[in-house]
Coordinates of C-alpha atoms in Angstrom, one line a residue:
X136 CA -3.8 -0.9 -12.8
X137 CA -3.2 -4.8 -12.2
X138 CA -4.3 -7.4 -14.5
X139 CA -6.2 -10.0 -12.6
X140 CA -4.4 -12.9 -12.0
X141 CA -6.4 -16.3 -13.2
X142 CA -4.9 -19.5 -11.5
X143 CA -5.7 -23.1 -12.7
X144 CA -6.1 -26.0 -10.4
X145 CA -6.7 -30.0 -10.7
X146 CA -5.8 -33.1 -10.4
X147 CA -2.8 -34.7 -11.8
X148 CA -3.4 -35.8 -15.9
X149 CA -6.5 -33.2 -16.3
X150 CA -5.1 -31.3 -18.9
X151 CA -4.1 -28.4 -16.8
X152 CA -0.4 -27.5 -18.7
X153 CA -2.1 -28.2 -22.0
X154 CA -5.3 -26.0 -21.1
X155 CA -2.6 -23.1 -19.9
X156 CA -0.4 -23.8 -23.3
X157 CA -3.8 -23.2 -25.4
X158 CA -4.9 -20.0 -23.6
X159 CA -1.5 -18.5 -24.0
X160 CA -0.9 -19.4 -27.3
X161 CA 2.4 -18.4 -28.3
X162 CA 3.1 -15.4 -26.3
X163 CA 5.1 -17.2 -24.4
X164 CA 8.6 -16.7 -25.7
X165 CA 10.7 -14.4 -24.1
X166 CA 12.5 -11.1 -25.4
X167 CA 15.2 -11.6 -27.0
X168 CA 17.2 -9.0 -25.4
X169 CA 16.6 -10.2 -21.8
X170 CA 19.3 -13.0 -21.5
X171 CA 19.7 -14.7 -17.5
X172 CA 15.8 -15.1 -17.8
X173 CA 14.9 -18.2 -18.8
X174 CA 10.7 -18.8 -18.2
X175 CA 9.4 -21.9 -16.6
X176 CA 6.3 -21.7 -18.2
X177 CA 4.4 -21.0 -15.2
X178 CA 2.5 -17.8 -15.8
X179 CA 1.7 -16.2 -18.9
X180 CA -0.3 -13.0 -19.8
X181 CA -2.9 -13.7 -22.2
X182 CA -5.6 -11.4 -24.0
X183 CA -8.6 -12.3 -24.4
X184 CA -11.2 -9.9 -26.2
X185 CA -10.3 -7.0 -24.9
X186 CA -9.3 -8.0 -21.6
X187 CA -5.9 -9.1 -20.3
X188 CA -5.0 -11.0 -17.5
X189 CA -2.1 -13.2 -16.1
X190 CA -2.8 -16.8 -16.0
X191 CA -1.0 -19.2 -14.0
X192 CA -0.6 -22.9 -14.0
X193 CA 0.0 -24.5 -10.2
X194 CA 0.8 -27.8 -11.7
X195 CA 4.1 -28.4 -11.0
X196 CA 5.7 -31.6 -9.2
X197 CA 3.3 -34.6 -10.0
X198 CA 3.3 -37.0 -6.6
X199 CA 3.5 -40.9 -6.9
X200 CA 1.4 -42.1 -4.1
X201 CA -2.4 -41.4 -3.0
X202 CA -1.7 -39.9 0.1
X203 CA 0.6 -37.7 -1.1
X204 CA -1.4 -36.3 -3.4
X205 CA -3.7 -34.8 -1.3
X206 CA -1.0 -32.7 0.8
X207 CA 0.1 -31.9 -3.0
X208 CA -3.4 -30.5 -4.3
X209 CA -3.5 -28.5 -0.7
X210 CA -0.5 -26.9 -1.9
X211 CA -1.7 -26.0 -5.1
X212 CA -4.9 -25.0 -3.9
X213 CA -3.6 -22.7 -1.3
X214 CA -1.2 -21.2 -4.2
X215 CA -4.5 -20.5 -6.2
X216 CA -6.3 -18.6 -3.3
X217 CA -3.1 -16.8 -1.8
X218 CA -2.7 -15.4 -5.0
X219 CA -5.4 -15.4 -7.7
X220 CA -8.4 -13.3 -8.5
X221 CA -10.2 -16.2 -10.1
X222 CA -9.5 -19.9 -10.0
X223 CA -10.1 -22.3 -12.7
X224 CA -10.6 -25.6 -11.0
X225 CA -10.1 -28.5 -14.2
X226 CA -12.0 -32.0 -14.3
X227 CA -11.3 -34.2 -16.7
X228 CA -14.6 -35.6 -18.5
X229 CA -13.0 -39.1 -19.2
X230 CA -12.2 -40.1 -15.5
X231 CA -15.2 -38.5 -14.1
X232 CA -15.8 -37.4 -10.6
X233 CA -13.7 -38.4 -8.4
X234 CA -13.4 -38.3 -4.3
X235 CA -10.3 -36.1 -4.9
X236 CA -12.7 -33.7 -6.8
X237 CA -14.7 -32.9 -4.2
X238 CA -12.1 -32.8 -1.3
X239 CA -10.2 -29.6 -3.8
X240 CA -13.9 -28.2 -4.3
X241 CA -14.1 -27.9 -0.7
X242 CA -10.8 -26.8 -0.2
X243 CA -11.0 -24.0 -2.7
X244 CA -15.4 -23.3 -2.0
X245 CA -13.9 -22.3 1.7
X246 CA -11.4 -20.0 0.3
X247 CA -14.3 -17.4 -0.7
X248 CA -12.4 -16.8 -3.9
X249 CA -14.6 -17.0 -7.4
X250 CA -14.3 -20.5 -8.9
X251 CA -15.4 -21.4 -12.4
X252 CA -15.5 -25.0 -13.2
X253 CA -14.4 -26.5 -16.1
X254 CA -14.6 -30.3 -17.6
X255 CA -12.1 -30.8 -19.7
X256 CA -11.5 -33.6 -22.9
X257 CA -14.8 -32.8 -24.4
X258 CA -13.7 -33.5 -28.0
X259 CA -16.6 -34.2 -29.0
X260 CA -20.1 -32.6 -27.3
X261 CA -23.2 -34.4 -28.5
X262 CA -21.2 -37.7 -26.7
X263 CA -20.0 -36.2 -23.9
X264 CA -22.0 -33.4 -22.6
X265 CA -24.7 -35.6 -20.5
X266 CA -21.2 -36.9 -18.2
X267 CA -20.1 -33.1 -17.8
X268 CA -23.7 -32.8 -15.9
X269 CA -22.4 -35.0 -13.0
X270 CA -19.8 -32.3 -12.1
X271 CA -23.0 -30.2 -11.0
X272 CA -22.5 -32.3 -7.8
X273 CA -19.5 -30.6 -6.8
X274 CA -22.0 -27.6 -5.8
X275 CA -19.4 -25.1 -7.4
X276 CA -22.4 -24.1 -10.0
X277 CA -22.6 -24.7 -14.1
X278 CA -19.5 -27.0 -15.3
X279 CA -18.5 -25.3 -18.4
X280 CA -17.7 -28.2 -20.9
X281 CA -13.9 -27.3 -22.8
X282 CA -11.3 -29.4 -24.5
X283 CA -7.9 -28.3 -24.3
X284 CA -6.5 -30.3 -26.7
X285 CA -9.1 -28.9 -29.5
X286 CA -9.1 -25.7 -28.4
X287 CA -13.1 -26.2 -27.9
X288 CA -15.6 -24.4 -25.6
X289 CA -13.1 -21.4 -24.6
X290 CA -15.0 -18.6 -25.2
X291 CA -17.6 -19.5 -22.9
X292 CA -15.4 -20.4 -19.7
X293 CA -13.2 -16.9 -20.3
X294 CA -16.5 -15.2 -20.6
X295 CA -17.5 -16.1 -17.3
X296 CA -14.1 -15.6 -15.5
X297 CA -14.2 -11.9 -17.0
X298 CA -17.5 -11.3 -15.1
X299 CA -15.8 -12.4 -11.6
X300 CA -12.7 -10.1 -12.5
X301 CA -14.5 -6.7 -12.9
X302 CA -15.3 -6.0 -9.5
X303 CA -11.7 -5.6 -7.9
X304 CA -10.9 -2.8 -10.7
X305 CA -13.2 -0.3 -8.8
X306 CA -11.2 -0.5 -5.4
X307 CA -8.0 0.0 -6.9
X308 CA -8.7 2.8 -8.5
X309 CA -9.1 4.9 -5.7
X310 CA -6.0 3.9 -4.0
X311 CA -3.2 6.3 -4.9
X312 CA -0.4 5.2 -2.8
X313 CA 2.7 4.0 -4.0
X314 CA 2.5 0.1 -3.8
X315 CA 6.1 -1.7 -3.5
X316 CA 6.8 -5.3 -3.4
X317 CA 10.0 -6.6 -1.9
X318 CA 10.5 -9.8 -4.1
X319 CA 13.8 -12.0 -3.8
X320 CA 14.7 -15.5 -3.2
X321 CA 13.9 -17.1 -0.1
X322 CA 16.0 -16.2 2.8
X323 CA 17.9 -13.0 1.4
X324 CA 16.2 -10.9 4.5
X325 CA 13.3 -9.4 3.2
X326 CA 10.8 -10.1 6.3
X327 CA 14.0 -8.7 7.9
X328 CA 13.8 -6.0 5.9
X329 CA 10.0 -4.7 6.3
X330 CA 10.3 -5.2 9.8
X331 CA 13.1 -3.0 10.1
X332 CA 11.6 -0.3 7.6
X333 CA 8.0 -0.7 10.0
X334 CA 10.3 -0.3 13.1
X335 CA 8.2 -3.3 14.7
X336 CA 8.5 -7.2 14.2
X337 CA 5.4 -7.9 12.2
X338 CA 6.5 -10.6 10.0
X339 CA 7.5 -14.3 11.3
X340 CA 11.4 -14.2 10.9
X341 CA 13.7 -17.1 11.3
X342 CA 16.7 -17.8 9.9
X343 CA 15.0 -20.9 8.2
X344 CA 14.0 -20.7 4.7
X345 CA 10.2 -20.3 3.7
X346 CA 9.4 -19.7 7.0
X347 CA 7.1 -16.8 6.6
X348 CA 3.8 -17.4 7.0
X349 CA 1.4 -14.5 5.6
X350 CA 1.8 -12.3 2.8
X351 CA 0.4 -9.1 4.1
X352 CA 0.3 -5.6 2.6
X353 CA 1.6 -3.2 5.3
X354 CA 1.3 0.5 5.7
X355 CA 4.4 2.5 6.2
X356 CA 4.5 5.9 7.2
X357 CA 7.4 8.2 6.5
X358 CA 7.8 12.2 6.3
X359 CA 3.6 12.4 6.5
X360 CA 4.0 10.2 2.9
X361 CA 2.2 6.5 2.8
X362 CA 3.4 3.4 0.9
X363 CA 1.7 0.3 1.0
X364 CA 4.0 -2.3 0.8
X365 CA 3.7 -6.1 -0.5
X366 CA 5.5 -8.7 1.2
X367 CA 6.1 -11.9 -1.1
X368 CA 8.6 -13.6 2.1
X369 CA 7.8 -16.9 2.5
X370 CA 5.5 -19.9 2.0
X371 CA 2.3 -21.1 3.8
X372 CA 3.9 -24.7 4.4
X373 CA 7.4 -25.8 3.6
X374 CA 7.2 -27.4 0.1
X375 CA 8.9 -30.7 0.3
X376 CA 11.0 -30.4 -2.7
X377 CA 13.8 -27.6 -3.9
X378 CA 11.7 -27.2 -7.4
X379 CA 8.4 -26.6 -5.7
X380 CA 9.5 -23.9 -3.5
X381 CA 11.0 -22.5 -6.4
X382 CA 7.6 -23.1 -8.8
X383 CA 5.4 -21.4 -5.5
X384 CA 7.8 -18.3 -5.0
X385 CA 8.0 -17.7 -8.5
X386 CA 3.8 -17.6 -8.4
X387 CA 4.3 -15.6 -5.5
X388 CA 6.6 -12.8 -7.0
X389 CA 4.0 -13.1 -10.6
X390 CA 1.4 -12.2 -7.9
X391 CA 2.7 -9.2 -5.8
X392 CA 5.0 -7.8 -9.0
X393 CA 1.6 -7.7 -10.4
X394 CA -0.1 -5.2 -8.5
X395 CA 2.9 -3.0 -7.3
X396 CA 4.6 0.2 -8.9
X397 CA 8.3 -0.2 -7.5
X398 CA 10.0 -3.8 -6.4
X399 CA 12.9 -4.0 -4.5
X400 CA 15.1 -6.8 -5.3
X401 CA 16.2 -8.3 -1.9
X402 CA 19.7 -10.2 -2.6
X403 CA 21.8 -11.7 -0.5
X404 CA 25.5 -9.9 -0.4
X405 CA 26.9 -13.5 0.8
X406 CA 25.9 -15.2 -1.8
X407 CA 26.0 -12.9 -4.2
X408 CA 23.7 -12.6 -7.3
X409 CA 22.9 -15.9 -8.6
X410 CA 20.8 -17.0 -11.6
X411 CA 17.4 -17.3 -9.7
X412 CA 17.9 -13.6 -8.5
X413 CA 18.2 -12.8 -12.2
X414 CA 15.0 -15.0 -13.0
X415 CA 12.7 -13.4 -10.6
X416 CA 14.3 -9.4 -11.5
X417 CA 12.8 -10.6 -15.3
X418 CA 9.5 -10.9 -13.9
X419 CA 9.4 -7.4 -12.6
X420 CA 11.2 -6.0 -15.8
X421 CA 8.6 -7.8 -18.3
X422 CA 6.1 -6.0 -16.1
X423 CA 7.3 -2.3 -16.7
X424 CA 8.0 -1.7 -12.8
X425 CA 10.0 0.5 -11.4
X426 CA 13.0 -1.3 -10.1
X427 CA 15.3 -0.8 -7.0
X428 CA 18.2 -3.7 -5.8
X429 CA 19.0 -3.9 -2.2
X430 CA 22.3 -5.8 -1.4
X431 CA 21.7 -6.7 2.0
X432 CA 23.6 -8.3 5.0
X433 CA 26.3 -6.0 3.6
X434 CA 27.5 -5.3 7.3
X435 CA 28.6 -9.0 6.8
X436 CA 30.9 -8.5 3.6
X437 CA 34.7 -7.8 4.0
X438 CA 35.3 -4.6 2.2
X439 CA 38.1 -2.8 0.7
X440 CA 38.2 0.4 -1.6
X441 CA 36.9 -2.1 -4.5
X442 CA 34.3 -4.3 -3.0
X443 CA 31.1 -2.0 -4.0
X444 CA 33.0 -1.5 -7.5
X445 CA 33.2 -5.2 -8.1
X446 CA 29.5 -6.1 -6.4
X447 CA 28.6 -3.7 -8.4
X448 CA 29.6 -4.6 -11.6
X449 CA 28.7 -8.2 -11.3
X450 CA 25.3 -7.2 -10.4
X451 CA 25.3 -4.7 -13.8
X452 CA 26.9 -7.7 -15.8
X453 CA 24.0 -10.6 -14.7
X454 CA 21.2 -8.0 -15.0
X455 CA 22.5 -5.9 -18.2
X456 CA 19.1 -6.4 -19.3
X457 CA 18.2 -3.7 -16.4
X458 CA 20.6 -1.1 -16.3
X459 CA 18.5 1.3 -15.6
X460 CA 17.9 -0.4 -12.1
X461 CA 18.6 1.5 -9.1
X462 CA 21.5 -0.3 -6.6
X463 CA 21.7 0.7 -2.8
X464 CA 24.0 -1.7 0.2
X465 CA 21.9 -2.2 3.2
X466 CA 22.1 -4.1 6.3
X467 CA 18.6 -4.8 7.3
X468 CA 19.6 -6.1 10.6
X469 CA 21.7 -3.1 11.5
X470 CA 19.2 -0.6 9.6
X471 CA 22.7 0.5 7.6
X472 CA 21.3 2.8 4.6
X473 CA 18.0 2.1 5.2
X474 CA 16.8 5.9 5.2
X475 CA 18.4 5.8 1.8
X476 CA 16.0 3.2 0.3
X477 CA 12.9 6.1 1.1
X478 CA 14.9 8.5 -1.2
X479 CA 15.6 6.0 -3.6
X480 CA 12.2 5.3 -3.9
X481 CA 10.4 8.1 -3.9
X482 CA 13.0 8.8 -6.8
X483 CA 11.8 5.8 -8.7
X484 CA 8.0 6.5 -8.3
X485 CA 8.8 9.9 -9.2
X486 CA 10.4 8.8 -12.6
X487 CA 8.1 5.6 -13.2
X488 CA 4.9 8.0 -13.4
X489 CA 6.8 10.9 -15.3
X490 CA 5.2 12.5 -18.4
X491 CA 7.4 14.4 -21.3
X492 CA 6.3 17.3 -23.3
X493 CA 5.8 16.2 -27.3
X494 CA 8.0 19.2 -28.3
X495 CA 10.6 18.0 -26.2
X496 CA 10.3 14.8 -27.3
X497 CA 11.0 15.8 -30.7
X498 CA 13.6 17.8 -30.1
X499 CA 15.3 15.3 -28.9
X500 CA 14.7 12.8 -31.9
X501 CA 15.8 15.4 -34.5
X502 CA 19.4 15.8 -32.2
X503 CA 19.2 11.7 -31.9
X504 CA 19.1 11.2 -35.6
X505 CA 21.1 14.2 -37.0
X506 CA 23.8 12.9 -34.6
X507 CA 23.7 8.9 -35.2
X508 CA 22.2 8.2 -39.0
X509 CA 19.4 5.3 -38.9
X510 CA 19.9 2.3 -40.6
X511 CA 19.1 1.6 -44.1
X512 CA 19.2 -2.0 -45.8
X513 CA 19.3 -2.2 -49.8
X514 CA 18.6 0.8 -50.6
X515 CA 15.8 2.1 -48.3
X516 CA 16.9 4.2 -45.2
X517 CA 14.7 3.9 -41.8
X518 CA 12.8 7.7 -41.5
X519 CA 11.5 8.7 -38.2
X520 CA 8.9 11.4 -38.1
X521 CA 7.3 12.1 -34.6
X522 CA 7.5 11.0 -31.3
X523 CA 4.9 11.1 -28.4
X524 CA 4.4 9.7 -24.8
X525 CA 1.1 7.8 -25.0
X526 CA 1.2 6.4 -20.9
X527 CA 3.0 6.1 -17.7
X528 CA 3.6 3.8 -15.3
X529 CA 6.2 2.7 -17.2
X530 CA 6.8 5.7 -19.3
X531 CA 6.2 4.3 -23.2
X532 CA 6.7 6.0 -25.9
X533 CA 5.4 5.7 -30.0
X534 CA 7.6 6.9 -32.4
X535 CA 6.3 7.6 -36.1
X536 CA 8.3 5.6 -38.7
X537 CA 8.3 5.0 -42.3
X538 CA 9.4 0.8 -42.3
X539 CA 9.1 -1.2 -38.7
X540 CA 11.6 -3.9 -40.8
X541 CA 14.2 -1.0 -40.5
X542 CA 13.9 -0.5 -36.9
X543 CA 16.8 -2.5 -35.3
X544 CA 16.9 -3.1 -31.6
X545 CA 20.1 -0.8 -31.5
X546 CA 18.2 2.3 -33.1
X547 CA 15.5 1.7 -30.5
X548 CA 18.0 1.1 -27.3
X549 CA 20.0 4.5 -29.3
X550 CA 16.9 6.5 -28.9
X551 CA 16.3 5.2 -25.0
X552 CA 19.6 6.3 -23.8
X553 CA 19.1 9.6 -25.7
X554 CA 16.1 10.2 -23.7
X555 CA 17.1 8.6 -20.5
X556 CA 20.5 11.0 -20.5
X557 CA 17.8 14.5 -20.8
X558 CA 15.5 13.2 -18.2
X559 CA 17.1 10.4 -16.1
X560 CA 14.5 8.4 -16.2
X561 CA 16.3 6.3 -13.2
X562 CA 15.0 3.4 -11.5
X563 CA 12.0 2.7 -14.4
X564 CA 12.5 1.0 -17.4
X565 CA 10.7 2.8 -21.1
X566 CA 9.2 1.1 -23.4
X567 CA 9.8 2.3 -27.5
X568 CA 6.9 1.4 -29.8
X569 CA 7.4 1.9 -33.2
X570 CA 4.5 2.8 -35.7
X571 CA 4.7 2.5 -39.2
X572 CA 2.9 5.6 -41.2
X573 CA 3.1 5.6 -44.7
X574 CA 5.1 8.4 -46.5
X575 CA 2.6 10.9 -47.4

């Protein structure tokens, strides 16, 4: 099931970045295994309570002059209610309402999205909470007073965006098709591609990029089986600057990676894979999707016996984070290999939802560690004693130790390949948790 997805929106110099920093705490360092993906600190999943959600912080470029910043708080705003469940719209206490205020409460009251308002750089309540009552006149209901630099008043404004985020979790449940988002950088085809995979032209495609206009989910039918796909193309309005169309696809991919089983990596065989391609295949690999990468406008690339063998293996050595990734060559203006990418698929769900037996489990732990001895350090050796699959979707995995300090990231990736080479596991990445159990 998908997290809910909390956006926050504001003017320039309301706190939003320090608000986002505060909410996701530390969590925001990246694995230490995943090198290529470094994380503009755009989205971040937090826990709160019991509930987790992914926030994300439109700020992004601030503009100069009055008139710009209008077109640049539409932008944000229309970031927010493309893509969130709940938007956070920030005031700032100390400046008080403002006209710019009320033209983003009206942008965002039309967008029929829940909106919780809250007035930030209230240090210090007694003086402050009579001003937070003038935000009432935005219409947008009870301003709930915070300070993000204190870390004050959080527990109230989260407890209010949990009650918007319930509802959605009833609707999804009963939806049990495959959901797949086609994520990649602007312009490497992948309008092109769900057009051709839909057989009609349903998507706005020029060779412009950001030209798309709608993200829609779109029903494809194939062998009597439905999948629901996501499209992440384009961008409402061209973003004036490289970095924001960069910030707003990156939003984008956070969004529809969210709520899909399986993306497809669009890249662009011209081009080759580049270090955005890389950012935006983390985002779907932090998630635990299932993951396929289509090189398209292959038709275009001059090939001999090695070309696949080279694409290939610069593909493996930028994403060697992913290796479990599953690779096809399409054209998808030709439809070359498209039929593949159904197989492929169906593959990947197959494998992303797949449950193991215990007893086979442990089998294979007592064959993974009579064949490769764990690692000790002074003295004490690392013991493993059981092994279970606890959930799906992506396939994790607890495994019973005696000392987590033992368990180095080789043992862990050790044990991976030795069940990814008895059951494949292609396409889906696992995830190892290790328990400590004290010796009895």
């Amino acid at each position: 099931m998908s997290k809910p997805i909390i956006a926050i929106v504001g003017r320039p110099n309301v706190g939003k970045s320090t608000l986002f920093n505060a909410l996701a705490g530390e969590k925001i360092s990246i694995v230490k295994d995943t090198p290529g993906v470094t994380r503009d600190r755009i989205y971040a999943d937090v826990t709160w309570l019991n509930y987790q959600f992914t926030l994300i912080d439109t700020g992004g470029i601030e503009p100069d002059s009055g008139d710009l910043l209008l077109s640049h708080m539409r932008g944000q705003a229309e970031i927010a209610m493309e893509t969130a469940d709940v938007i956070i719209f920030l005031t700032d206490v100390r400046q008080g309402l403002v006209d710019a205020d009320y033209q983003v409460a009206d942008m965002l009251r039309r967008s029929g999205k829940p909106i919780v308002l809250a007035v930030n750089k209230v240090d210090n309540y007694e003086k402050f909470v009579l001003d937070t009552y003038e935000f009432y006149n935005l219409g947008l209901g009870t301003p709930f007073p915070v300070s993000a630099n204190s870390k004050i008043g959080f527990g109230d404004l989260l407890d209010e965006v949990l009650v918007h985020c319930n509802p959605q979790d009833a609707d999804e449940k009963e939806d049990e098709r495959p959901r797949v988002a086609i994520i990649g950088k602007p312009n490497a085809g992948k309008s092109s591609l769900i057009n051709k995979l839909l057989g009609e032209d349903r998507l706005i495609v020029s060779d412009i990029a950001g030209t798309t206009r709608d993200a829609i989910d779109t029903t494809v039918k194939r062998n009597g089986k439905e999948y629901v796909f996501i499209d992440t193309a384009g961008l409402r309005k061209k973003a004036r600057v490289k970095e924001d169309i960069e910030r707003y696809s990156v939003i984008r991919t956070v969004a529809a990676v969210e709520r899909c089983d399986v993306a497809i990596l669009v890249i662009d065989a011209e081009e080759g894979i580049t270090e955005q391609d890389a950012k935006i295949a983390g985002i779907a690999h932090e998630r635990g999707k299932g993951m396929i990468i289509a090189v398209n406008k292959w038709d275009l690339i001059e090939k001999n016996d090695k070309t696949i063998y080279k694409f290939t293996n610069q593909v493996r050595e930028v994403l060697s984070y992913m290796s479990y990734a599953e690779l096809v060559f399409i054209s998808a203006k030709t439809g070359q290999r498209l039929p593949k990418i159904f197989d492929v698929l169906d593959m990947v769900i197959e494998n992303h939802a797949l449950r193991v037996q215990t007893g086979v489990l442990n089998e294979i732990l007592t064959e993974a560690v009579a064949m490769k001895q764990p690692p000790s350090d002074k003295g004490k050796r690392l013991k493993l004693y059981y092994i279970t699959q606890v959930s799906v979707k992506p396939p994790t995995f607890v495994v019973f130790i005696n000392d987590r300090q033992l368990m180095h990231f080789s043992y862990t990736r050790y044990l991976e390949n030795q069940i990814r080479n008895t059951f494949g596991f292609r396409g889906t990445p696992i995830h190892i948790i290790a328990r400590e159990r004290k010796e009895r």
